[in-house]
PDB file of C-alpha atoms (C1' of nucleotides) in Angstrom:
ATOM      1  CA  MET A   1       0.000   0.000   0.000  1.00 79.00           C
ATOM      2  CA  PRO A   2       1.655   3.236  -1.096  1.00 89.00           C
ATOM      3  CA  LYS A   3       1.887   6.081   1.321  1.00 95.00           C
ATOM      4  CA  LYS A   4      -0.960   8.564   1.190  1.00 97.00           C
ATOM      5  CA  TYR A   5      -1.064  12.267   1.941  1.00 98.00           C
ATOM      6  CA  TRP A   6      -3.546  14.305   3.921  1.00 98.00           C
ATOM      7  CA  LEU A   7      -4.264  17.737   5.275  1.00 97.00           C
ATOM      8  CA  PHE A   8      -5.573  18.090   8.826  1.00 97.00           C
ATOM      9  CA  LYS A   9      -7.150  21.348   9.920  1.00 97.00           C
ATOM     10  CA  SER A  10      -7.061  22.669  13.445  1.00 96.00           C
ATOM     11  CA  GLU A  11      -7.798  25.991  15.012  1.00 95.00           C
ATOM     12  CA  PRO A  12      -4.641  26.940  16.894  1.00 95.00           C
ATOM     13  CA  SER A  13      -6.753  28.337  19.728  1.00 92.00           C
ATOM     14  CA  SER A  14      -7.870  24.778  20.456  1.00 93.00           C
ATOM     15  CA  PHE A  15      -4.845  22.769  19.293  1.00 95.00           C
ATOM     16  CA  SER A  16      -1.819  24.270  17.553  1.00 96.00           C
ATOM     17  CA  ILE A  17       1.375  22.851  16.138  1.00 97.00           C
ATOM     18  CA  ASP A  18       3.154  24.281  19.182  1.00 96.00           C
ATOM     19  CA  ASP A  19       0.843  22.261  21.410  1.00 96.00           C
ATOM     20  CA  LEU A  20       1.806  19.140  19.467  1.00 97.00           C
ATOM     21  CA  GLN A  21       5.483  19.990  19.771  1.00 96.00           C
ATOM     22  CA  LYS A  22       5.161  20.055  23.547  1.00 96.00           C
ATOM     23  CA  MET A  23       3.586  16.608  23.805  1.00 96.00           C
ATOM     24  CA  PRO A  24       5.692  13.593  24.833  1.00 96.00           C
ATOM     25  CA  GLN A  25       7.395  12.195  21.694  1.00 96.00           C
ATOM     26  CA  GLN A  26       5.671  15.124  19.955  1.00 97.00           C
ATOM     27  CA  THR A  27       2.801  12.716  19.480  1.00 97.00           C
ATOM     28  CA  GLU A  28      -0.893  13.158  20.193  1.00 97.00           C
ATOM     29  CA  HIS A  29      -4.231  11.669  19.245  1.00 96.00           C
ATOM     30  CA  TRP A  30      -6.245  13.744  16.770  1.00 97.00           C
ATOM     31  CA  ASP A  31      -9.611  13.763  18.501  1.00 95.00           C
ATOM     32  CA  GLY A  32     -12.818  15.716  18.097  1.00 94.00           C
ATOM     33  CA  VAL A  33     -13.648  15.029  14.452  1.00 95.00           C
ATOM     34  CA  ARG A  34     -17.436  14.928  14.294  1.00 94.00           C
ATOM     35  CA  ASN A  35     -18.137  14.779  10.585  1.00 94.00           C
ATOM     36  CA  TYR A  36     -18.976  11.486   8.896  1.00 93.00           C
ATOM     37  CA  GLN A  37     -16.953  12.040   5.762  1.00 94.00           C
ATOM     38  CA  ALA A  38     -13.860  12.878   7.791  1.00 95.00           C
ATOM     39  CA  ARG A  39     -14.650  10.001  10.159  1.00 95.00           C
ATOM     40  CA  ASN A  40     -14.646   7.557   7.257  1.00 95.00           C
ATOM     41  CA  LEU A  41     -11.191   8.718   6.228  1.00 96.00           C
ATOM     42  CA  LEU A  42      -9.878   8.385   9.772  1.00 96.00           C
ATOM     43  CA  ARG A  43     -11.428   4.944  10.199  1.00 95.00           C
ATOM     44  CA  ASP A  44     -10.755   3.406   6.798  1.00 95.00           C
ATOM     45  CA  GLU A  45      -8.179   5.235   4.752  1.00 96.00           C
ATOM     46  CA  ILE A  46      -5.489   6.797   6.904  1.00 97.00           C
ATOM     47  CA  LYS A  47      -2.692   4.383   7.725  1.00 97.00           C
ATOM     48  CA  ASN A  48       0.568   4.217   9.655  1.00 97.00           C
ATOM     49  CA  GLY A  49       3.303   6.018   7.780  1.00 97.00           C
ATOM     50  CA  ASP A  50       0.964   8.321   5.867  1.00 98.00           C
ATOM     51  CA  GLU A  51       1.965  11.973   6.053  1.00 98.00           C
ATOM     52  CA  LEU A  52      -0.104  15.080   6.564  1.00 98.00           C
ATOM     53  CA  PHE A  53       0.086  18.816   6.442  1.00 98.00           C
ATOM     54  CA  PHE A  54      -0.837  20.463   9.730  1.00 98.00           C
ATOM     55  CA  HIS A  55      -3.065  23.372   8.756  1.00 97.00           C
ATOM     56  CA  HIS A  56      -4.068  26.245  11.008  1.00 97.00           C
ATOM     57  CA  SER A  57      -7.535  27.624  10.291  1.00 95.00           C
ATOM     58  CA  SER A  58      -8.962  30.802  11.793  1.00 94.00           C
ATOM     59  CA  ALA A  59      -5.385  31.918  12.388  1.00 93.00           C
ATOM     60  CA  LYS A  60      -3.157  34.824  11.400  1.00 90.00           C
ATOM     61  CA  PRO A  61      -2.237  33.860   8.837  1.00 92.00           C
ATOM     62  CA  THR A  62      -4.192  30.751   8.032  1.00 95.00           C
ATOM     63  CA  GLY A  63      -2.165  28.051   6.278  1.00 96.00           C
ATOM     64  CA  ILE A  64       0.131  25.052   6.524  1.00 97.00           C
ATOM     65  CA  VAL A  65       2.486  25.155   9.488  1.00 96.00           C
ATOM     66  CA  GLY A  66       4.196  21.782   9.412  1.00 96.00           C
ATOM     67  CA  ILE A  67       4.278  18.091   8.609  1.00 97.00           C
ATOM     68  CA  CYS A  68       3.271  15.080  10.679  1.00 98.00           C
ATOM     69  CA  GLU A  69       3.170  11.364  10.189  1.00 98.00           C
ATOM     70  CA  ILE A  70       0.542   8.891  11.246  1.00 98.00           C
ATOM     71  CA  VAL A  71       1.852   6.621  13.999  1.00 98.00           C
ATOM     72  CA  LYS A  72      -1.439   4.904  14.860  1.00 97.00           C
ATOM     73  CA  SER A  73      -4.272   4.299  12.427  1.00 96.00           C
ATOM     74  CA  GLY A  74      -7.967   4.667  13.207  1.00 96.00           C
ATOM     75  CA  TYR A  75      -9.347   3.708  16.605  1.00 96.00           C
ATOM     76  CA  PRO A  76     -12.389   4.860  18.589  1.00 96.00           C
ATOM     77  CA  ASP A  77     -12.269   8.477  19.746  1.00 95.00           C
ATOM     78  CA  PHE A  78     -12.816   7.917  23.459  1.00 93.00           C
ATOM     79  CA  THR A  79     -13.245  11.642  24.098  1.00 93.00           C
ATOM     80  CA  ALA A  80     -16.748  11.341  22.578  1.00 92.00           C
ATOM     81  CA  MET A  81     -17.735   9.217  25.584  1.00 91.00           C
ATOM     82  CA  ASP A  82     -16.541  11.817  28.086  1.00 89.00           C
ATOM     83  CA  PRO A  83     -19.431  14.156  28.873  1.00 84.00           C
ATOM     84  CA  ASN A  84     -16.914  16.777  29.957  1.00 84.00           C
ATOM     85  CA  SER A  85     -14.976  16.737  26.696  1.00 85.00           C
ATOM     86  CA  ASP A  86     -15.305  19.447  24.086  1.00 85.00           C
ATOM     87  CA  HIS A  87     -17.188  17.134  21.711  1.00 88.00           C
ATOM     88  CA  PRO A  88     -19.281  14.636  23.655  1.00 88.00           C
ATOM     89  CA  ASP A  89     -21.706  12.339  21.844  1.00 89.00           C
ATOM     90  CA  PRO A  90     -24.150  10.424  24.042  1.00 85.00           C
ATOM     91  CA  LYS A  91     -24.829   7.967  21.211  1.00 86.00           C
ATOM     92  CA  MET A  92     -21.253   6.707  21.269  1.00 88.00           C
ATOM     93  CA  SER A  93     -20.307   3.676  23.392  1.00 88.00           C
ATOM     94  CA  GLU A  94     -17.684   0.915  23.548  1.00 88.00           C
ATOM     95  CA  ASP A  95     -20.061  -1.307  21.574  1.00 88.00           C
ATOM     96  CA  ASN A  96     -21.033   1.441  19.164  1.00 87.00           C
ATOM     97  CA  PRO A  97     -17.924   3.396  18.209  1.00 91.00           C
ATOM     98  CA  ILE A  98     -19.195   6.192  16.016  1.00 92.00           C
ATOM     99  CA  TRP A  99     -16.208   8.492  15.996  1.00 95.00           C
ATOM    100  CA  PHE A 100     -12.591   7.656  15.274  1.00 96.00           C
ATOM    101  CA  MET A 101      -9.189   9.242  15.635  1.00 96.00           C
ATOM    102  CA  VAL A 102      -5.572   8.591  14.711  1.00 97.00           C
ATOM    103  CA  ASP A 103      -2.285   9.394  16.423  1.00 97.00           C
ATOM    104  CA  VAL A 104       0.044  11.876  14.751  1.00 98.00           C
ATOM    105  CA  ARG A 105       3.706  12.635  15.387  1.00 98.00           C
ATOM    106  CA  LEU A 106       5.315  15.937  14.467  1.00 97.00           C
ATOM    107  CA  LYS A 107       7.996  15.616  11.818  1.00 97.00           C
ATOM    108  CA  HIS A 108       8.729  19.235  10.947  1.00 95.00           C
ATOM    109  CA  LYS A 109       7.436  22.515  12.175  1.00 95.00           C
ATOM    110  CA  PHE A 110       7.955  25.127   9.491  1.00 95.00           C
ATOM    111  CA  SER A 111       9.799  28.299  10.445  1.00 93.00           C
ATOM    112  CA  ASP A 112       6.991  30.218   8.773  1.00 94.00           C
ATOM    113  CA  THR A 113       3.416  29.514   7.698  1.00 95.00           C
ATOM    114  CA  ILE A 114       2.752  28.641   4.068  1.00 96.00           C
ATOM    115  CA  SER A 115      -0.261  30.887   3.885  1.00 96.00           C
ATOM    116  CA  LEU A 116      -3.509  30.005   2.192  1.00 96.00           C
ATOM    117  CA  GLN A 117      -2.899  33.097   0.087  1.00 94.00           C
ATOM    118  CA  THR A 118       0.331  31.544  -1.197  1.00 95.00           C
ATOM    119  CA  LEU A 119      -1.308  28.182  -1.802  1.00 96.00           C
ATOM    120  CA  LYS A 120      -4.017  29.845  -3.859  1.00 95.00           C
ATOM    121  CA  VAL A 121      -1.552  31.452  -6.263  1.00 94.00           C
ATOM    122  CA  THR A 122       0.871  28.541  -6.580  1.00 95.00           C
ATOM    123  CA  PRO A 123       0.664  26.845 -10.002  1.00 94.00           C
ATOM    124  CA  GLY A 124      -0.507  23.260  -9.736  1.00 94.00           C
ATOM    125  CA  LEU A 125      -2.526  23.766  -6.575  1.00 95.00           C
ATOM    126  CA  GLU A 126      -5.608  25.212  -8.241  1.00 93.00           C
ATOM    127  CA  ASP A 127      -7.660  22.100  -7.479  1.00 93.00           C
ATOM    128  CA  MET A 128      -6.308  21.471  -3.993  1.00 95.00           C
ATOM    129  CA  MET A 129      -9.260  20.949  -1.697  1.00 95.00           C
ATOM    130  CA  VAL A 130      -8.153  23.492   0.896  1.00 95.00           C
ATOM    131  CA  ASN A 131      -8.202  26.134  -1.833  1.00 95.00           C
ATOM    132  CA  ARG A 132     -11.796  25.519  -2.760  1.00 91.00           C
ATOM    133  CA  ARG A 133     -14.208  27.910  -1.171  1.00 86.00           C
ATOM    134  CA  GLY A 134     -16.658  26.261   1.145  1.00 87.00           C
ATOM    135  CA  ALA A 135     -14.483  23.151   1.522  1.00 86.00           C
ATOM    136  CA  ARG A 136     -14.967  22.711   5.230  1.00 91.00           C
ATOM    137  CA  LEU A 137     -13.823  19.103   5.506  1.00 95.00           C
ATOM    138  CA  SER A 138     -11.307  19.028   8.358  1.00 96.00           C
ATOM    139  CA  ILE A 139      -9.526  15.908   7.098  1.00 96.00           C
ATOM    140  CA  GLN A 140      -8.695  16.225   3.416  1.00 96.00           C
ATOM    141  CA  PRO A 141      -6.891  13.997   0.934  1.00 96.00           C
ATOM    142  CA  VAL A 142      -3.892  15.591  -0.793  1.00 97.00           C
ATOM    143  CA  LYS A 143      -2.700  14.336  -4.174  1.00 96.00           C
ATOM    144  CA  PRO A 144       0.980  13.284  -4.392  1.00 96.00           C
ATOM    145  CA  GLU A 145       1.556  15.989  -7.032  1.00 96.00           C
ATOM    146  CA  GLU A 146       0.110  18.603  -4.688  1.00 97.00           C
ATOM    147  CA  TRP A 147       2.182  17.283  -1.803  1.00 97.00           C
ATOM    148  CA  ASN A 148       5.364  17.612  -3.848  1.00 96.00           C
ATOM    149  CA  ILE A 149       4.588  21.165  -4.925  1.00 96.00           C
ATOM    150  CA  VAL A 150       3.938  22.263  -1.344  1.00 96.00           C
ATOM    151  CA  MET A 151       7.099  20.483  -0.210  1.00 96.00           C
ATOM    152  CA  LYS A 152       9.096  22.592  -2.666  1.00 94.00           C
ATOM    153  CA  LEU A 153       7.632  25.688  -1.033  1.00 93.00           C
ATOM    154  CA  ALA A 154       8.454  24.192   2.357  1.00 92.00           C
ATOM    155  CA  ARG A 155      12.065  23.303   1.661  1.00 86.00           C
ATOM    156  CA  SER A 156      13.496  26.552   2.943  1.00 80.00           C
ATOM    157  CA  LEU A 157      11.172  26.525   5.952  1.00 81.00           C
ATOM    158  CA  ILE A 158      12.279  23.213   7.425  1.00 80.00           C
ATOM    159  CA  LEU A 159      14.765  23.834  10.161  1.00 58.00           C
ATOM    160  CA  LYS A 160      15.341  20.537  11.847  1.00 47.00           C
TER     161      LYS A 160
ATOM    162  C1'  DG B   1     -18.669  40.520  12.788  1.00 61.72           C
ATOM    163  C1'  DC B   2     -20.447  39.085   8.332  1.00 61.72           C
ATOM    164  C1'  DC B   3     -22.011  35.678   5.572  1.00 61.72           C
ATOM    165  C1'  DA B   4     -21.449  31.834   1.997  1.00 61.72           C
ATOM    166  C1'  DA B   5     -21.254  27.099   2.002  1.00 61.72           C
ATOM    167  C1'  DC B   6     -22.540  23.050   3.580  1.00 61.72           C
ATOM    168  C1'  DG B   7     -23.952  19.345   7.092  1.00 61.72           C
ATOM    169  C1'  DT B   8     -27.614  17.788  10.138  1.00 61.72           C
ATOM    170  C1'  DT B   9     -32.181  17.554  12.018  1.00 61.72           C
ATOM    171  C1'  DG B  10     -36.848  16.752  12.092  1.00 61.72           C
ATOM    172  C1'  DG B  11     -41.693  17.583  10.568  1.00 61.72           C
ATOM    173  C1'  DC B  12     -44.509  15.983   7.191  1.00 61.72           C
TER     174       DC B  12
ATOM    175  C1'  DG C   1     -37.703  10.716   1.118  1.00 61.72           C
ATOM    176  C1'  DC C   2     -38.189  15.735   0.702  1.00 61.72           C
ATOM    177  C1'  DC C   3     -36.761  19.972   2.153  1.00 61.72           C
ATOM    178  C1'  DA C   4     -36.968  24.050   5.298  1.00 61.72           C
ATOM    179  C1'  DA C   5     -34.848  25.445   9.316  1.00 61.72           C
ATOM    180  C1'  DC C   6     -31.068  25.552  11.860  1.00 61.72           C
ATOM    181  C1'  DG C   7     -26.165  25.074  13.295  1.00 61.72           C
ATOM    182  C1'  DT C   8     -21.285  25.177  12.208  1.00 61.72           C
ATOM    183  C1'  DT C   9     -17.149  26.245   9.697  1.00 61.72           C
ATOM    184  C1'  DG C  10     -13.977  29.322   8.373  1.00 61.72           C
ATOM    185  C1'  DG C  11     -12.280  32.948   5.073  1.00 61.72           C
ATOM    186  C1'  DC C  12     -12.445  37.626   4.779  1.00 61.72           C
TER     187       DC C  12
END
DNA sequence: GCCAACGTTGGC
DNA sequence: GCCAACGTTGGC
């Protein structure tokens, strides 16, 4: 199975790339996804070793801030069963796992954000999902060609 | 803060 | 199963 590429959105006010960097092994579970289309990707499609762009939405500026890899593929998002969590779902139980999450590990934090503005004007990224208006999906597939183009933009921003 | 886009809910 | 109402996302 060839490696696949993804883009994960997060609002930095709730979970930022700096938060991830501070976690043990710079690894954390990606919880709180409550959209069925994104759930299906987390449960069925996203596998160990896949890579993703960490994207800050509702940020200044909004855009891609780093790269992670998947270190644990889909498993039930236990935070949905915690009534005190940010995204509880009373319909979810051990026997009826509705929501799923994966574990991600930080690979590179960029020294600067690749802004959405830049992505929009970069040749070859015209059809990238994050560039489409109204594309609210928080877990998005990224084509290998798109990944490579963004990685060229990222080359000078990777410090470690 | 506005509002377009889109997902979900629920009455029928 | 339709679709209006409502809620949420997220760029601007």
